[in-house]
Amino acid sequence: MATRNPTTIDERGACNKVAPTQRPKASCSNPDHLRMNGPGNLKGHLQSPARSLVEIHQAFRILVSANDLRRILPRPVWFSASPWHFAKNSSWSLNMQYDRTDARILEIVQKNNRLTSEVIGEMAGLSATACQRRLKRLRSEGIIEADVSIVSAKAVGRPIQMLVLVTLERERSDIIDRFKKAIKASAEVVNGFYVTGDADFVLYLTARTMEDYEQFTRRFFYENSDIKGFKTLVVMDRVKAGFAIPIEIPDEE
């Protein structure tokens, strides 16, 4: 009986086939669903056409296991069962790393993180000391990533805001890593996202003037041989801006 080729996953989550002795048989009806856009390209695999969630489930299980996903995904986003197990409301079943009191604290500090521990504790039904302990744990575990102030770009002389869709010349791990480092090192890039779809990255930038942005494009895009092209979308009106996310309340035990 033919055996499937073993598959490993590196620290970036890329899938690498080992020992090309025989191609694994797909349990879905269309083997093309397993085809990737180059070795180790998990993003390309996820974009392949599939006719149902069952086929996606079957194809993906050949590449990764639940234990592999536990290493790839950041806490607290760990799947509590099979990586393709759906809860009753069709949302992922998550292994929560916080309780209902933590959830209440997170809701409060997302709206205003300048409140004292006494005020937060009173709103969450805790003493100030207990509230401080919980806040310290939430920060140390990375659930609270940062405590920052949102500055108005217009007020500090950078009224021009853009979304830029960037396409790389080749989707190779070293090229992707190089561009990620360039994004992190650029003061003009406020946010950067590695995405699926036609573009590889989406960037949010600010500039003093369009001439200022043109100089940035020459330096950041045109002089970078790894970039195939980019498309600029100028923001006409910032309708909503913020970092607050909906907090799912864990079930009572």
mmCIF file of N, CA, C and O in Angstrom, residues 101-102 104-106 108-109 115-139 144:
data_model
loop_
_atom_site.group_PDB
_atom_site.id
_atom_site.type_symbol
_atom_site.label_atom_id
_atom_site.label_comp_id
_atom_site.label_asym_id
_atom_site.label_seq_id
_atom_site.Cartn_x
_atom_site.Cartn_y
_atom_site.Cartn_z
ATOM 1 N N THR A 101 -14.575 37.825 33.702
ATOM 2 C CA THR A 101 -14.094 39.053 34.344
ATOM 3 C C THR A 101 -13.002 39.705 33.506
ATOM 4 O O THR A 101 -12.974 40.930 33.338
ATOM 5 N N ASP A 102 -12.087 38.881 32.960
ATOM 6 C CA ASP A 102 -11.064 39.413 32.055
ATOM 7 C C ASP A 102 -11.712 40.082 30.847
ATOM 8 O O ASP A 102 -11.263 41.144 30.392
ATOM 9 N N ARG A 104 -14.574 41.534 30.655
ATOM 10 C CA ARG A 104 -15.121 42.828 31.056
ATOM 11 C C ARG A 104 -14.011 43.874 31.157
ATOM 12 O O ARG A 104 -14.174 45.018 30.704
ATOM 13 N N ILE A 105 -12.866 43.485 31.715
ATOM 14 C CA ILE A 105 -11.730 44.406 31.812
ATOM 15 C C ILE A 105 -11.254 44.812 30.419
ATOM 16 O O ILE A 105 -10.963 45.992 30.163
ATOM 17 N N LEU A 106 -11.183 43.857 29.500
ATOM 18 C CA LEU A 106 -10.742 44.157 28.138
ATOM 19 C C LEU A 106 -11.692 45.131 27.448
ATOM 20 O O LEU A 106 -11.254 46.029 26.719
ATOM 21 N N ILE A 108 -13.425 47.410 28.901
ATOM 22 C CA ILE A 108 -13.249 48.725 29.528
ATOM 23 C C ILE A 108 -11.987 49.413 29.020
ATOM 24 O O ILE A 108 -12.023 50.580 28.603
ATOM 25 N N VAL A 109 -10.851 48.699 29.039
ATOM 26 C CA VAL A 109 -9.584 49.348 28.679
ATOM 27 C C VAL A 109 -9.495 49.632 27.184
ATOM 28 O O VAL A 109 -8.724 50.508 26.760
ATOM 29 N N LEU A 115 -7.944 54.896 32.628
ATOM 30 C CA LEU A 115 -8.646 54.731 33.895
ATOM 31 C C LEU A 115 -7.733 54.062 34.918
ATOM 32 O O LEU A 115 -6.896 53.226 34.575
ATOM 33 N N THR A 116 -7.893 54.417 36.169
ATOM 34 C CA THR A 116 -7.093 53.814 37.228
ATOM 35 C C THR A 116 -7.595 52.406 37.538
ATOM 36 O O THR A 116 -8.716 52.027 37.172
ATOM 37 N N SER A 117 -6.754 51.635 38.227
ATOM 38 C CA SER A 117 -7.146 50.274 38.610
ATOM 39 C C SER A 117 -8.360 50.294 39.528
ATOM 40 O O SER A 117 -9.185 49.370 39.492
ATOM 41 N N GLU A 118 -8.474 51.340 40.352
ATOM 42 C CA GLU A 118 -9.628 51.447 41.248
ATOM 43 C C GLU A 118 -10.920 51.578 40.449
ATOM 44 O O GLU A 118 -11.925 50.916 40.747
ATOM 45 N N VAL A 119 -10.901 52.429 39.414
ATOM 46 C CA VAL A 119 -12.105 52.649 38.607
ATOM 47 C C VAL A 119 -12.435 51.405 37.788
ATOM 48 O O VAL A 119 -13.595 50.970 37.726
ATOM 49 N N ILE A 120 -11.412 50.806 37.162
ATOM 50 C CA ILE A 120 -11.646 49.595 36.364
ATOM 51 C C ILE A 120 -12.164 48.468 37.250
ATOM 52 O O ILE A 120 -13.104 47.748 36.888
ATOM 53 N N GLY A 121 -11.552 48.321 38.436
ATOM 54 C CA GLY A 121 -11.985 47.275 39.353
ATOM 55 C C GLY A 121 -13.426 47.460 39.795
ATOM 56 O O GLY A 121 -14.192 46.494 39.884
ATOM 57 N N GLU A 122 -13.808 48.701 40.062
ATOM 58 C CA GLU A 122 -15.193 48.969 40.468
ATOM 59 C C GLU A 122 -16.164 48.616 39.351
ATOM 60 O O GLU A 122 -17.238 48.048 39.596
ATOM 61 N N MET A 123 -15.801 48.918 38.111
ATOM 62 C CA MET A 123 -16.671 48.620 36.979
ATOM 63 C C MET A 123 -16.738 47.117 36.695
ATOM 64 O O MET A 123 -17.739 46.616 36.178
ATOM 65 N N ALA A 124 -15.658 46.390 37.031
ATOM 66 C CA ALA A 124 -15.605 44.948 36.762
ATOM 67 C C ALA A 124 -15.941 44.108 37.985
ATOM 68 O O ALA A 124 -15.926 42.876 37.907
ATOM 69 N N GLY A 125 -16.215 44.754 39.119
ATOM 70 C CA GLY A 125 -16.553 44.019 40.328
ATOM 71 C C GLY A 125 -15.355 43.420 41.026
ATOM 72 O O GLY A 125 -15.439 42.325 41.593
ATOM 73 N N LEU A 126 -14.212 44.134 40.997
ATOM 74 C CA LEU A 126 -12.980 43.646 41.611
ATOM 75 C C LEU A 126 -12.387 44.719 42.514
ATOM 76 O O LEU A 126 -12.709 45.906 42.395
ATOM 77 N N SER A 127 -11.476 44.284 43.382
ATOM 78 C CA SER A 127 -10.685 45.248 44.134
ATOM 79 C C SER A 127 -9.599 45.805 43.221
ATOM 80 O O SER A 127 -9.291 45.228 42.171
ATOM 81 N N ALA A 128 -8.993 46.916 43.611
ATOM 82 C CA ALA A 128 -7.940 47.519 42.795
ATOM 83 C C ALA A 128 -6.751 46.579 42.648
ATOM 84 O O ALA A 128 -6.155 46.462 41.570
ATOM 85 N N THR A 129 -6.398 45.869 43.739
ATOM 86 C CA THR A 129 -5.259 44.946 43.696
ATOM 87 C C THR A 129 -5.525 43.779 42.754
ATOM 88 O O THR A 129 -4.663 43.397 41.947
ATOM 89 N N ALA A 130 -6.718 43.203 42.841
ATOM 90 C CA ALA A 130 -7.071 42.090 41.955
ATOM 91 C C ALA A 130 -7.104 42.541 40.500
ATOM 92 O O ALA A 130 -6.693 41.805 39.594
ATOM 93 N N CYS A 131 -7.566 43.758 40.273
ATOM 94 C CA CYS A 131 -7.607 44.300 38.916
ATOM 95 C C CYS A 131 -6.197 44.477 38.364
ATOM 96 O O CYS A 131 -5.927 44.152 37.206
ATOM 97 N N GLN A 132 -5.274 44.975 39.187
ATOM 98 C CA GLN A 132 -3.886 45.143 38.756
ATOM 99 C C GLN A 132 -3.252 43.808 38.384
ATOM 100 O O GLN A 132 -2.513 43.718 37.395
ATOM 101 N N ARG A 133 -3.538 42.767 39.179
ATOM 102 C CA ARG A 133 -2.982 41.441 38.881
ATOM 103 C C ARG A 133 -3.491 40.931 37.537
ATOM 104 O O ARG A 133 -2.728 40.366 36.745
ATOM 105 N N ARG A 134 -4.773 41.115 37.286
ATOM 106 C CA ARG A 134 -5.342 40.645 36.025
ATOM 107 C C ARG A 134 -4.784 41.434 34.838
ATOM 108 O O ARG A 134 -4.470 40.853 33.790
ATOM 109 N N LEU A 135 -4.655 42.742 34.984
ATOM 110 C CA LEU A 135 -4.095 43.550 33.899
ATOM 111 C C LEU A 135 -2.649 43.142 33.603
ATOM 112 O O LEU A 135 -2.238 43.057 32.437
ATOM 113 N N LYS A 136 -1.877 42.877 34.648
ATOM 114 C CA LYS A 136 -0.492 42.449 34.465
ATOM 115 C C LYS A 136 -0.427 41.126 33.714
ATOM 116 O O LYS A 136 0.404 40.942 32.811
ATOM 117 N N ARG A 137 -1.311 40.183 34.072
ATOM 118 C CA ARG A 137 -1.322 38.886 33.390
ATOM 119 C C ARG A 137 -1.770 39.026 31.939
ATOM 120 O O ARG A 137 -1.188 38.409 31.039
ATOM 121 N N LEU A 138 -2.797 39.848 31.690
ATOM 122 C CA LEU A 138 -3.276 40.043 30.324
ATOM 123 C C LEU A 138 -2.192 40.646 29.435
ATOM 124 O O LEU A 138 -2.092 40.321 28.246
ATOM 125 N N ARG A 139 -1.363 41.513 30.004
ATOM 126 C CA ARG A 139 -0.260 42.097 29.235
ATOM 127 C C ARG A 139 0.869 41.090 29.037
ATOM 128 O O ARG A 139 1.429 40.979 27.939
ATOM 129 N N ILE A 144 -3.349 41.776 25.897
ATOM 130 C CA ILE A 144 -3.209 43.217 25.693
ATOM 131 C C ILE A 144 -1.832 43.435 25.079
ATOM 132 O O ILE A 144 -0.811 43.217 25.727
#
